[in-house]
PDB file of C-alpha atoms and ligand atoms in Angstrom:
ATOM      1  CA  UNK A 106     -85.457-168.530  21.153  1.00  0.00           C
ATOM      2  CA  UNK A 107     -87.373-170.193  18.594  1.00  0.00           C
ATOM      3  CA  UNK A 108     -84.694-172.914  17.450  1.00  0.00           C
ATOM      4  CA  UNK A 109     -83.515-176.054  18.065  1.00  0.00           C
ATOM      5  CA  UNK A 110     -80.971-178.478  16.963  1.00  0.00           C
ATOM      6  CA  UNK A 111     -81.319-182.071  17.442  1.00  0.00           C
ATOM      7  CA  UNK A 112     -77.597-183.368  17.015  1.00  0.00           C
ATOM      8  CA  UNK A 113     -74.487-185.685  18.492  1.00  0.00           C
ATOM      9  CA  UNK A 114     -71.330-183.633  19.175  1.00  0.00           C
ATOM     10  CA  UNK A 115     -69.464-186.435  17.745  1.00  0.00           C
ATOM     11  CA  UNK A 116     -71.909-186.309  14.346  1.00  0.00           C
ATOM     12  CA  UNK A 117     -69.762-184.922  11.366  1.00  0.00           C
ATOM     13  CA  UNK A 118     -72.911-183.610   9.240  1.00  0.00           C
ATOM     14  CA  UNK A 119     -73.892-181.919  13.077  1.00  0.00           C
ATOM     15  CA  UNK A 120     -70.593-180.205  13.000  1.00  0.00           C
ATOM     16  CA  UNK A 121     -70.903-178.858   9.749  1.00  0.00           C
ATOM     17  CA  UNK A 122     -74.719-177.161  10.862  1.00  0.00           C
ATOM     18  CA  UNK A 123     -73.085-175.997  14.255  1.00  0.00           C
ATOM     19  CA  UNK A 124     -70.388-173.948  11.910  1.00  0.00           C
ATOM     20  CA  UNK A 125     -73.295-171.822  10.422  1.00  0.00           C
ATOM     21  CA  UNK A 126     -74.917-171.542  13.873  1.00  0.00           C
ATOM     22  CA  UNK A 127     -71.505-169.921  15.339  1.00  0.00           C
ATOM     23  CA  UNK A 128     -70.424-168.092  12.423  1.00  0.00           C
ATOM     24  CA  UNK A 129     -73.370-165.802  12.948  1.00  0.00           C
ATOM     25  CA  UNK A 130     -73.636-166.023  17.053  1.00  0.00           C
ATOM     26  CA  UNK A 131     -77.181-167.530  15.781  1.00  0.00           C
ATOM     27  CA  UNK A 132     -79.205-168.532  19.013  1.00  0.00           C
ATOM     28  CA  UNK A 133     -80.582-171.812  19.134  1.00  0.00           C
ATOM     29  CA  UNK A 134     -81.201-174.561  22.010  1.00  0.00           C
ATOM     30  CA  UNK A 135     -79.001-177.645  21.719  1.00  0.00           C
ATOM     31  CA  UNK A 136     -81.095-181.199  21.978  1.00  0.00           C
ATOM     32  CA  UNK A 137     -78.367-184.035  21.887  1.00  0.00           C
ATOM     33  CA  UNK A 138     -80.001-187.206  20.881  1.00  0.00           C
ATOM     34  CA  UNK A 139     -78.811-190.555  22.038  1.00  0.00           C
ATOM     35  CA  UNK A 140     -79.949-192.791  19.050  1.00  0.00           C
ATOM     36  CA  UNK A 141     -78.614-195.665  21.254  1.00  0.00           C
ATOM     37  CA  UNK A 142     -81.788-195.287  23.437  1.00  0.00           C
ATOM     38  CA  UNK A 143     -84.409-196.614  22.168  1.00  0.00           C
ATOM     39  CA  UNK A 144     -87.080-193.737  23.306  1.00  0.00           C
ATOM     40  CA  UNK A 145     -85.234-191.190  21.974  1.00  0.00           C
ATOM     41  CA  UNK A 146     -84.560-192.831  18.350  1.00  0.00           C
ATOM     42  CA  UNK A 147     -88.258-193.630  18.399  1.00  0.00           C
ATOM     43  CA  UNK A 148     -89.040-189.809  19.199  1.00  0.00           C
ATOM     44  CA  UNK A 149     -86.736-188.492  16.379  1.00  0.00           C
ATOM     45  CA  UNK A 150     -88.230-190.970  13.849  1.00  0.00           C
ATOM     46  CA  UNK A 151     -91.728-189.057  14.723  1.00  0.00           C
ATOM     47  CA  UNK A 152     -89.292-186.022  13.799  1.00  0.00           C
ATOM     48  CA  UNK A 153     -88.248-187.136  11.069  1.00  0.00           C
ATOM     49  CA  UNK A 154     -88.341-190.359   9.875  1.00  0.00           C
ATOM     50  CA  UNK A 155     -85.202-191.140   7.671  1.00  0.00           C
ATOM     51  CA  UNK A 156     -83.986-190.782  11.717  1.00  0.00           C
ATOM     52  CA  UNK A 157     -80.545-189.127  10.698  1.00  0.00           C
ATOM     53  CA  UNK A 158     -79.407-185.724  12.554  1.00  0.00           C
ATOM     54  CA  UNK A 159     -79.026-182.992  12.272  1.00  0.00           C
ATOM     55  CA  UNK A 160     -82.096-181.570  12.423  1.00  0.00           C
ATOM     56  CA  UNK A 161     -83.991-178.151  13.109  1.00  0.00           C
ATOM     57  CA  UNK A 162     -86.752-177.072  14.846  1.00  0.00           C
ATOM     58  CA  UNK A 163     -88.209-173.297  14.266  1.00  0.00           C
ATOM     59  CA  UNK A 164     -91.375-172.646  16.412  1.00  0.00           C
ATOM     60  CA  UNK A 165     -91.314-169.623  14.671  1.00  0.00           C
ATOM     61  CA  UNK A 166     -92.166-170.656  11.120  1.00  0.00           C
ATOM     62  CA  UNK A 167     -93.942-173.922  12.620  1.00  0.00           C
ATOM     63  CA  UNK A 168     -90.599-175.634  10.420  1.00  0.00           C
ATOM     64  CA  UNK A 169     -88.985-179.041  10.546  1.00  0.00           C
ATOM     65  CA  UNK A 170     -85.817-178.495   8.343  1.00  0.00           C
ATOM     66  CA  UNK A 171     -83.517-181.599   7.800  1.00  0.00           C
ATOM     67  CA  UNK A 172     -80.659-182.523   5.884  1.00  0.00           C
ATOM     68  CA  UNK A 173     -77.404-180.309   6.790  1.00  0.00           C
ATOM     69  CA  UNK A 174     -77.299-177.864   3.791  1.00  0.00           C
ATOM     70  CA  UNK A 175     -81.195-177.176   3.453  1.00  0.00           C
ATOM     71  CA  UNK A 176     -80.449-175.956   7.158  1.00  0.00           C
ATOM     72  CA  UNK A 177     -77.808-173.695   6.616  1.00  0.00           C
ATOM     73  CA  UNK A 178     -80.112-172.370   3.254  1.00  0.00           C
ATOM     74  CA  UNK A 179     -82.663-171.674   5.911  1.00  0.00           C
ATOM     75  CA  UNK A 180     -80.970-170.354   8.184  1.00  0.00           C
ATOM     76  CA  UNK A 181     -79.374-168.128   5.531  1.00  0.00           C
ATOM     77  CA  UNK A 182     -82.594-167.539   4.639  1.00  0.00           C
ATOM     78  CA  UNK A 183     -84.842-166.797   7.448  1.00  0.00           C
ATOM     79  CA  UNK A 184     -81.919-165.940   9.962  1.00  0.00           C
ATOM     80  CA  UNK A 185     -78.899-164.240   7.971  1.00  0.00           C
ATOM     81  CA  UNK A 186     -76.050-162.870   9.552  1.00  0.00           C
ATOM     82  CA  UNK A 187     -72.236-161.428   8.701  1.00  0.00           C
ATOM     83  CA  UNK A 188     -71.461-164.784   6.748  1.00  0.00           C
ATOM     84  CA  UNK A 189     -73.431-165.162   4.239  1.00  0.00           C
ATOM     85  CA  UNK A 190     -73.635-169.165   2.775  1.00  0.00           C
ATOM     86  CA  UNK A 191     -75.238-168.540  -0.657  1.00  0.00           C
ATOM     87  CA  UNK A 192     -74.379-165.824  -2.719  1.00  0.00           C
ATOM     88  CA  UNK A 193     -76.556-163.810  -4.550  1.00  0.00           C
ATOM     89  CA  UNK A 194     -75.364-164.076  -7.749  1.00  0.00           C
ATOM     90  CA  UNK A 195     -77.364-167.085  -9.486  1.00  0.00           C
ATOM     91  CA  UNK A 196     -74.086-168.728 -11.274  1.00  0.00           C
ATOM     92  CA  UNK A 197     -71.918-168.423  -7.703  1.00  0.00           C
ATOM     93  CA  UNK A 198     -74.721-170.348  -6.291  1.00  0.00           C
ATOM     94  CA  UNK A 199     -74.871-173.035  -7.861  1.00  0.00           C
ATOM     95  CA  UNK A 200     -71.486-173.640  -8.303  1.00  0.00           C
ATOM     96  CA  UNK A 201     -71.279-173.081  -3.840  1.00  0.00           C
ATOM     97  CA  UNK A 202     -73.883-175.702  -4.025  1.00  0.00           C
ATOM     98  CA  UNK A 203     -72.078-178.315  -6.517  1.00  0.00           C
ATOM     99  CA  UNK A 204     -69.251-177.877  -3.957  1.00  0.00           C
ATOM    100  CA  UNK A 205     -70.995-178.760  -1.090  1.00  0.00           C
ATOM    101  CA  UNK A 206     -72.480-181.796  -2.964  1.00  0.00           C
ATOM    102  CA  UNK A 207     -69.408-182.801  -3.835  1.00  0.00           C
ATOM    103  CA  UNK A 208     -68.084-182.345  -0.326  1.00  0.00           C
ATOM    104  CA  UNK A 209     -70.737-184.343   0.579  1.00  0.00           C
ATOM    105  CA  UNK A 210     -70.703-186.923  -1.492  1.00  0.00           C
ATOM    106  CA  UNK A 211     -67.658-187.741  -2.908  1.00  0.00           C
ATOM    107  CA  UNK A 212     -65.565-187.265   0.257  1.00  0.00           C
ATOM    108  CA  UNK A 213     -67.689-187.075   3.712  1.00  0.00           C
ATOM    109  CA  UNK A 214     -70.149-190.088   2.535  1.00  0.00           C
ATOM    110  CA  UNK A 215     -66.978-192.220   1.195  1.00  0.00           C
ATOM    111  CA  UNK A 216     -65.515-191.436   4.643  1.00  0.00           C
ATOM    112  CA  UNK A 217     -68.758-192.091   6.638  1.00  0.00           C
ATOM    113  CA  UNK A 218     -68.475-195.614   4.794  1.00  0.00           C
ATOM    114  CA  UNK A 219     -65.192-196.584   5.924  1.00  0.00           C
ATOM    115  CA  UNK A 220     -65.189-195.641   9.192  1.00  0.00           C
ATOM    116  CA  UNK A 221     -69.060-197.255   9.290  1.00  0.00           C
ATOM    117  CA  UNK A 222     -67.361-200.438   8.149  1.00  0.00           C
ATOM    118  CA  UNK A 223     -65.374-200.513  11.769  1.00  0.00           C
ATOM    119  CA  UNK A 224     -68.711-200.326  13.486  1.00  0.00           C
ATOM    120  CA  UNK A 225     -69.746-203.631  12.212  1.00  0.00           C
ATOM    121  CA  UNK A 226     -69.952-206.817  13.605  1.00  0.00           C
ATOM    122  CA  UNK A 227     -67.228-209.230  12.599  1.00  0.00           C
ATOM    123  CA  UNK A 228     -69.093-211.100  10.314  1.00  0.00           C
ATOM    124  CA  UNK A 229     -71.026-208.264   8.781  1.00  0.00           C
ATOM    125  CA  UNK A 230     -67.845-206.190   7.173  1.00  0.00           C
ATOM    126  CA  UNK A 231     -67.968-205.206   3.666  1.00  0.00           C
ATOM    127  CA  UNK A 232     -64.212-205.295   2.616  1.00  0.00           C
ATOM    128  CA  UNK A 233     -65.320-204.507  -1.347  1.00  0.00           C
ATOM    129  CA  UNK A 234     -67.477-201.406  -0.451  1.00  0.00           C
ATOM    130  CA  UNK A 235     -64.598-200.345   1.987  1.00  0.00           C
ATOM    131  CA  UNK A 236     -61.990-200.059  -0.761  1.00  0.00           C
ATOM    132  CA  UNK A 237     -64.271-198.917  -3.500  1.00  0.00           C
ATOM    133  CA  UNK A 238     -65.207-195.954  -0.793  1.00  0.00           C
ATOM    134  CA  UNK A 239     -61.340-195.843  -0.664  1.00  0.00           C
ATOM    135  CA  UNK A 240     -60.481-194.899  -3.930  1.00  0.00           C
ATOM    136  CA  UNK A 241     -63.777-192.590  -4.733  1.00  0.00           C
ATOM    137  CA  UNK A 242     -62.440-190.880  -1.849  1.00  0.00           C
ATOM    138  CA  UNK A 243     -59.117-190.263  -2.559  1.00  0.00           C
ATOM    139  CA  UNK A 244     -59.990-189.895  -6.542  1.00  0.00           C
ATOM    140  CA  UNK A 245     -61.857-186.432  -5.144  1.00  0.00           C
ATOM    141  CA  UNK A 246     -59.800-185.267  -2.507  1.00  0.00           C
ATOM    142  CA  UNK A 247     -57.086-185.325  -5.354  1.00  0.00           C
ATOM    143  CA  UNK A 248     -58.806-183.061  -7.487  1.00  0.00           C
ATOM    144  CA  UNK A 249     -59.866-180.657  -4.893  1.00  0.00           C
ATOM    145  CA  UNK A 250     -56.715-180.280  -4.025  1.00  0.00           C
ATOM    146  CA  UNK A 251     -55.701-178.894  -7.506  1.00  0.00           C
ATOM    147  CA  UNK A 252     -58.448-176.341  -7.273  1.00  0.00           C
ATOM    148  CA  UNK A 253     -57.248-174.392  -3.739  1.00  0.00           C
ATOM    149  CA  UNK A 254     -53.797-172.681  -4.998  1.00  0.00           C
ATOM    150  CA  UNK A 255     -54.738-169.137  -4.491  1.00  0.00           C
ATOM    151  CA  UNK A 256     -58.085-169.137  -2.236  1.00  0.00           C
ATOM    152  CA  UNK A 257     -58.413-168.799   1.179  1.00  0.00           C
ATOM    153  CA  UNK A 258     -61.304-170.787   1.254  1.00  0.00           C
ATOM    154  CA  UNK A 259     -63.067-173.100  -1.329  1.00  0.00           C
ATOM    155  CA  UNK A 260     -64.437-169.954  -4.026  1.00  0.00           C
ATOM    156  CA  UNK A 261     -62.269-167.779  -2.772  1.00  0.00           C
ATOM    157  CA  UNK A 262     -62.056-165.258  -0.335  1.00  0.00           C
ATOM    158  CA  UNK A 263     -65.854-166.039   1.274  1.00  0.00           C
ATOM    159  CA  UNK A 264     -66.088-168.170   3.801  1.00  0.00           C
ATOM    160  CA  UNK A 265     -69.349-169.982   2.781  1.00  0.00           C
ATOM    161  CA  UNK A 266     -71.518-173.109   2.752  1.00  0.00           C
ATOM    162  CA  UNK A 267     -69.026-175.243   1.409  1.00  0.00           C
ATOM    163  CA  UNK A 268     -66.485-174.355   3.768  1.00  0.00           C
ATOM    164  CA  UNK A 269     -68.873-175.515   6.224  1.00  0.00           C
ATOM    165  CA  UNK A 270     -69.255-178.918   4.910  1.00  0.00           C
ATOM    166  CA  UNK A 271     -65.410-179.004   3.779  1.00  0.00           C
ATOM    167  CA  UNK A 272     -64.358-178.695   7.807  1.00  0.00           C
ATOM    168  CA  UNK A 273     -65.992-181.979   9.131  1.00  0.00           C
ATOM    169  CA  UNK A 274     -65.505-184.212   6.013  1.00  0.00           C
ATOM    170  CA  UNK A 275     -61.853-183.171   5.721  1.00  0.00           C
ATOM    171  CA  UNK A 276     -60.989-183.408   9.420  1.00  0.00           C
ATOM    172  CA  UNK A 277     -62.088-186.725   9.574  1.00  0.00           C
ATOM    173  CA  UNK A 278     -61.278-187.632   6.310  1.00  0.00           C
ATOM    174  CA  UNK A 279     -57.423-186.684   7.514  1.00  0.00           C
ATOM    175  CA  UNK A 280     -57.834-189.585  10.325  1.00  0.00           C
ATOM    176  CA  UNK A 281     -58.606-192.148   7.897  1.00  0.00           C
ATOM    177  CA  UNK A 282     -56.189-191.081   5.277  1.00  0.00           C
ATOM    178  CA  UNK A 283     -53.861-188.492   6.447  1.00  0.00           C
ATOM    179  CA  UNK A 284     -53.793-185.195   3.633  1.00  0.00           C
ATOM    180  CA  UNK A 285     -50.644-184.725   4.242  1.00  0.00           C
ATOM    181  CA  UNK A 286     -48.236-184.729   2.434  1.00  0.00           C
ATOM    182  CA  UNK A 287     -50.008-186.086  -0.881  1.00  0.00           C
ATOM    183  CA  UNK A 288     -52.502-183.311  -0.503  1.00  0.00           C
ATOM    184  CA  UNK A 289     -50.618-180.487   0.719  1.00  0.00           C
ATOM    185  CA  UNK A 290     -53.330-177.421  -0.254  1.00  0.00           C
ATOM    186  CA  UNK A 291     -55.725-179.333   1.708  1.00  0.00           C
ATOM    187  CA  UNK A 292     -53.793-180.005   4.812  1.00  0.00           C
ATOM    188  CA  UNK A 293     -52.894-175.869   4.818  1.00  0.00           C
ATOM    189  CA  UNK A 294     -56.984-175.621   4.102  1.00  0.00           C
ATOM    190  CA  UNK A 295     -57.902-177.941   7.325  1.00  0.00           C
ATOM    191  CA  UNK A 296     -55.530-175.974   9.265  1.00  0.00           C
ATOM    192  CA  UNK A 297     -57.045-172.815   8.186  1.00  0.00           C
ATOM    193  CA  UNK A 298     -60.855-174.188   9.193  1.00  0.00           C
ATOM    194  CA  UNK A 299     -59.737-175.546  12.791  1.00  0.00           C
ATOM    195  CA  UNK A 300     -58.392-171.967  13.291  1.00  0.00           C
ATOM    196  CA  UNK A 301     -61.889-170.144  12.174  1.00  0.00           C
ATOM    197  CA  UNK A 302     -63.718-169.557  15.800  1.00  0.00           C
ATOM    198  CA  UNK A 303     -66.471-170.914  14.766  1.00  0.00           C
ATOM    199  CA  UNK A 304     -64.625-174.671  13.651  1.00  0.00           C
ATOM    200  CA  UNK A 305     -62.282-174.313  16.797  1.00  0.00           C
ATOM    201  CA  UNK A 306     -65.830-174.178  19.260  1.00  0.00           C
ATOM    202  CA  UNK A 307     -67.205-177.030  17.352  1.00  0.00           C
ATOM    203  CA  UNK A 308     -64.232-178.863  17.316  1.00  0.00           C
ATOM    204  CA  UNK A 309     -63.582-178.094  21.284  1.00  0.00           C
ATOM    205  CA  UNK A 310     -66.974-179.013  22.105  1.00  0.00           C
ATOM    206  CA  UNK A 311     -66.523-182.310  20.371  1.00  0.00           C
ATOM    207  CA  UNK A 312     -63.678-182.831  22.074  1.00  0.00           C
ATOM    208  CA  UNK A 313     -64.821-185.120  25.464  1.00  0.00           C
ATOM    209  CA  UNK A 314     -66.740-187.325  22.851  1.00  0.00           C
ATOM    210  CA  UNK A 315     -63.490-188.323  20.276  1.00  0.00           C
ATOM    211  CA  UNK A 316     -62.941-191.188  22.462  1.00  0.00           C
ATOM    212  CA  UNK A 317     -66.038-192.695  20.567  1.00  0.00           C
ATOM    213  CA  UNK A 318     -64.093-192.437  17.703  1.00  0.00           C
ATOM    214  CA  UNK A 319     -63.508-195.926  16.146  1.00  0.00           C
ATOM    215  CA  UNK A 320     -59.597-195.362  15.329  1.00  0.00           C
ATOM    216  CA  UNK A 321     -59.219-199.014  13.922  1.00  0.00           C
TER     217      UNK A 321
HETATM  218  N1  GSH B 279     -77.466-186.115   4.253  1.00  0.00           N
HETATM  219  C1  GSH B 279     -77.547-185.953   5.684  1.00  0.00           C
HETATM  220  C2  GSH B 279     -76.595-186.951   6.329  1.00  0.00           C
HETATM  221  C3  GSH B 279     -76.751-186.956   7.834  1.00  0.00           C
HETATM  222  C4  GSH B 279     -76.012-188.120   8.476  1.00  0.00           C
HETATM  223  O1  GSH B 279     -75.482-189.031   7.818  1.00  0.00           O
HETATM  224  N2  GSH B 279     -76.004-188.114   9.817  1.00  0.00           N
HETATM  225  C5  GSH B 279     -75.402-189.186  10.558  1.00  0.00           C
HETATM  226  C6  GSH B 279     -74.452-188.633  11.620  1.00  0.00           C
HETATM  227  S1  GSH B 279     -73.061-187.814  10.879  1.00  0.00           S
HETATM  228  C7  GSH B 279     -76.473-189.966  11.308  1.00  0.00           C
HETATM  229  O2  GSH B 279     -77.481-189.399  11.699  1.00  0.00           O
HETATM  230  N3  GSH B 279     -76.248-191.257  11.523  1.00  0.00           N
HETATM  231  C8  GSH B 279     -77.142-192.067  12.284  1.00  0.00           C
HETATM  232  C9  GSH B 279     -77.774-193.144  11.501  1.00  0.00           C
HETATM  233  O3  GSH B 279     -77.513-193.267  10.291  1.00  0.00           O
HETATM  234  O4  GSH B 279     -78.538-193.915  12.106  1.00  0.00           O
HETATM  235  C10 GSH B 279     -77.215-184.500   6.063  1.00  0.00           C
HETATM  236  O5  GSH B 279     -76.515-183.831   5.287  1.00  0.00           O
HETATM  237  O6  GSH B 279     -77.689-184.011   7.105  1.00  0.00           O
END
């Protein structure tokens, strides 16, 4: 088995790699890294420096890939399975990838920030970026929700690479600011992605580590 995946159960941008892994029975071997301890931050650093998971390891192809969606382009690269995550076509492409980048960054980072901000010491709380993160956040889950009457999944009837980052930003997007009911396509779209076997192992998996989870 010639990959591995350095991740946290708990680690949204994780979950969304461990979709693509499952969707395609992919084989890899699991590393779970503690960046609490200081030995094994230091050793991912040597990784890869910017010291954020996930992160893969192919022996194979002598390949450190980070960043979530460069792995799941590798992996639809090098390892491709029943679901694809790119299409062919060069138009669909890029408009899966503006999708996932706007997953990414207009909902999952704006929710990363909030619940971030709860992590902080007392006196170290950013109130302004909170609510800014706030209102970016809702500003885009509004407008996604316009564009799902009629699909199954985000362009259409292809589960793809922007379904994969939709799950974890949405699903914990939903604990900050519940979807429902202002966003009713998207609460029927997170119910169809914990149902996908591939979402439902991730999420079970994740499961014992929720309590980590800073509700407040
Ligand atoms: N752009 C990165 C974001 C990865 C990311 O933010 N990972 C978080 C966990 S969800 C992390 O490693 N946080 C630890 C830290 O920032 O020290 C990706 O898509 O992989």
């Amino acid at each position: 088995m010639s990959l591995t995946l350095y991740f946290h159960p708990l680690s949204s941008f994780c979950h969304k790699v461990l979709i693509a892994l499952y969707e395609n029975g992919t084989p890899f071997t699991p590393k779970i890294v503690n960046l609490q301890d200081e030995g094994e931050r230091t050793a991912f650093r040597e990784l890869w420096p910017i010291g954020k998971f996930p992160v893969l390891q192919d022996s194979a192809r002598d390949r450190t890939v980070p960043e979530s969606s460069i792995i799941i382009e590798y992996l639809d690269q090098h390892y491709p399975g029943k679901t694809r995550f790119i299409p062919d076509d060069a138009d669909a492409a890029r408009q899966m990838r503006l999708r996932d980048r706007y997953l990414d960054l207009h909902i999952h980072m704006q929710m990363q920030k909030i619940v971030g901000d709860r992590l902080r010491p007392a006196d170290k709380k950013d109130p302004y970026g909170v609510e800014d993160a706030r209102e970016r956040m809702t500003r885009a889950l509004a407008a996604l929700d316009g564009q799902l009457p009629g699909k199954t999944w985000i362009m259409g009837e292809a589960f793809a690479l922007a379904d994969c980052a939709a799950a974890p930003a949405l699903f914990y997007a939903n604990w900050v600011m519940p979807l429902a009911p202002a966003y009713p396509n998207l609460a029927a779209y997170l119910a169809r992605l914990k149902e996908r076997p591939s979402y439902a192992r991730t999420l079970k998996e994740a499961e014992p580590y929720f309590q980590y989870f800073p509700k407040e």
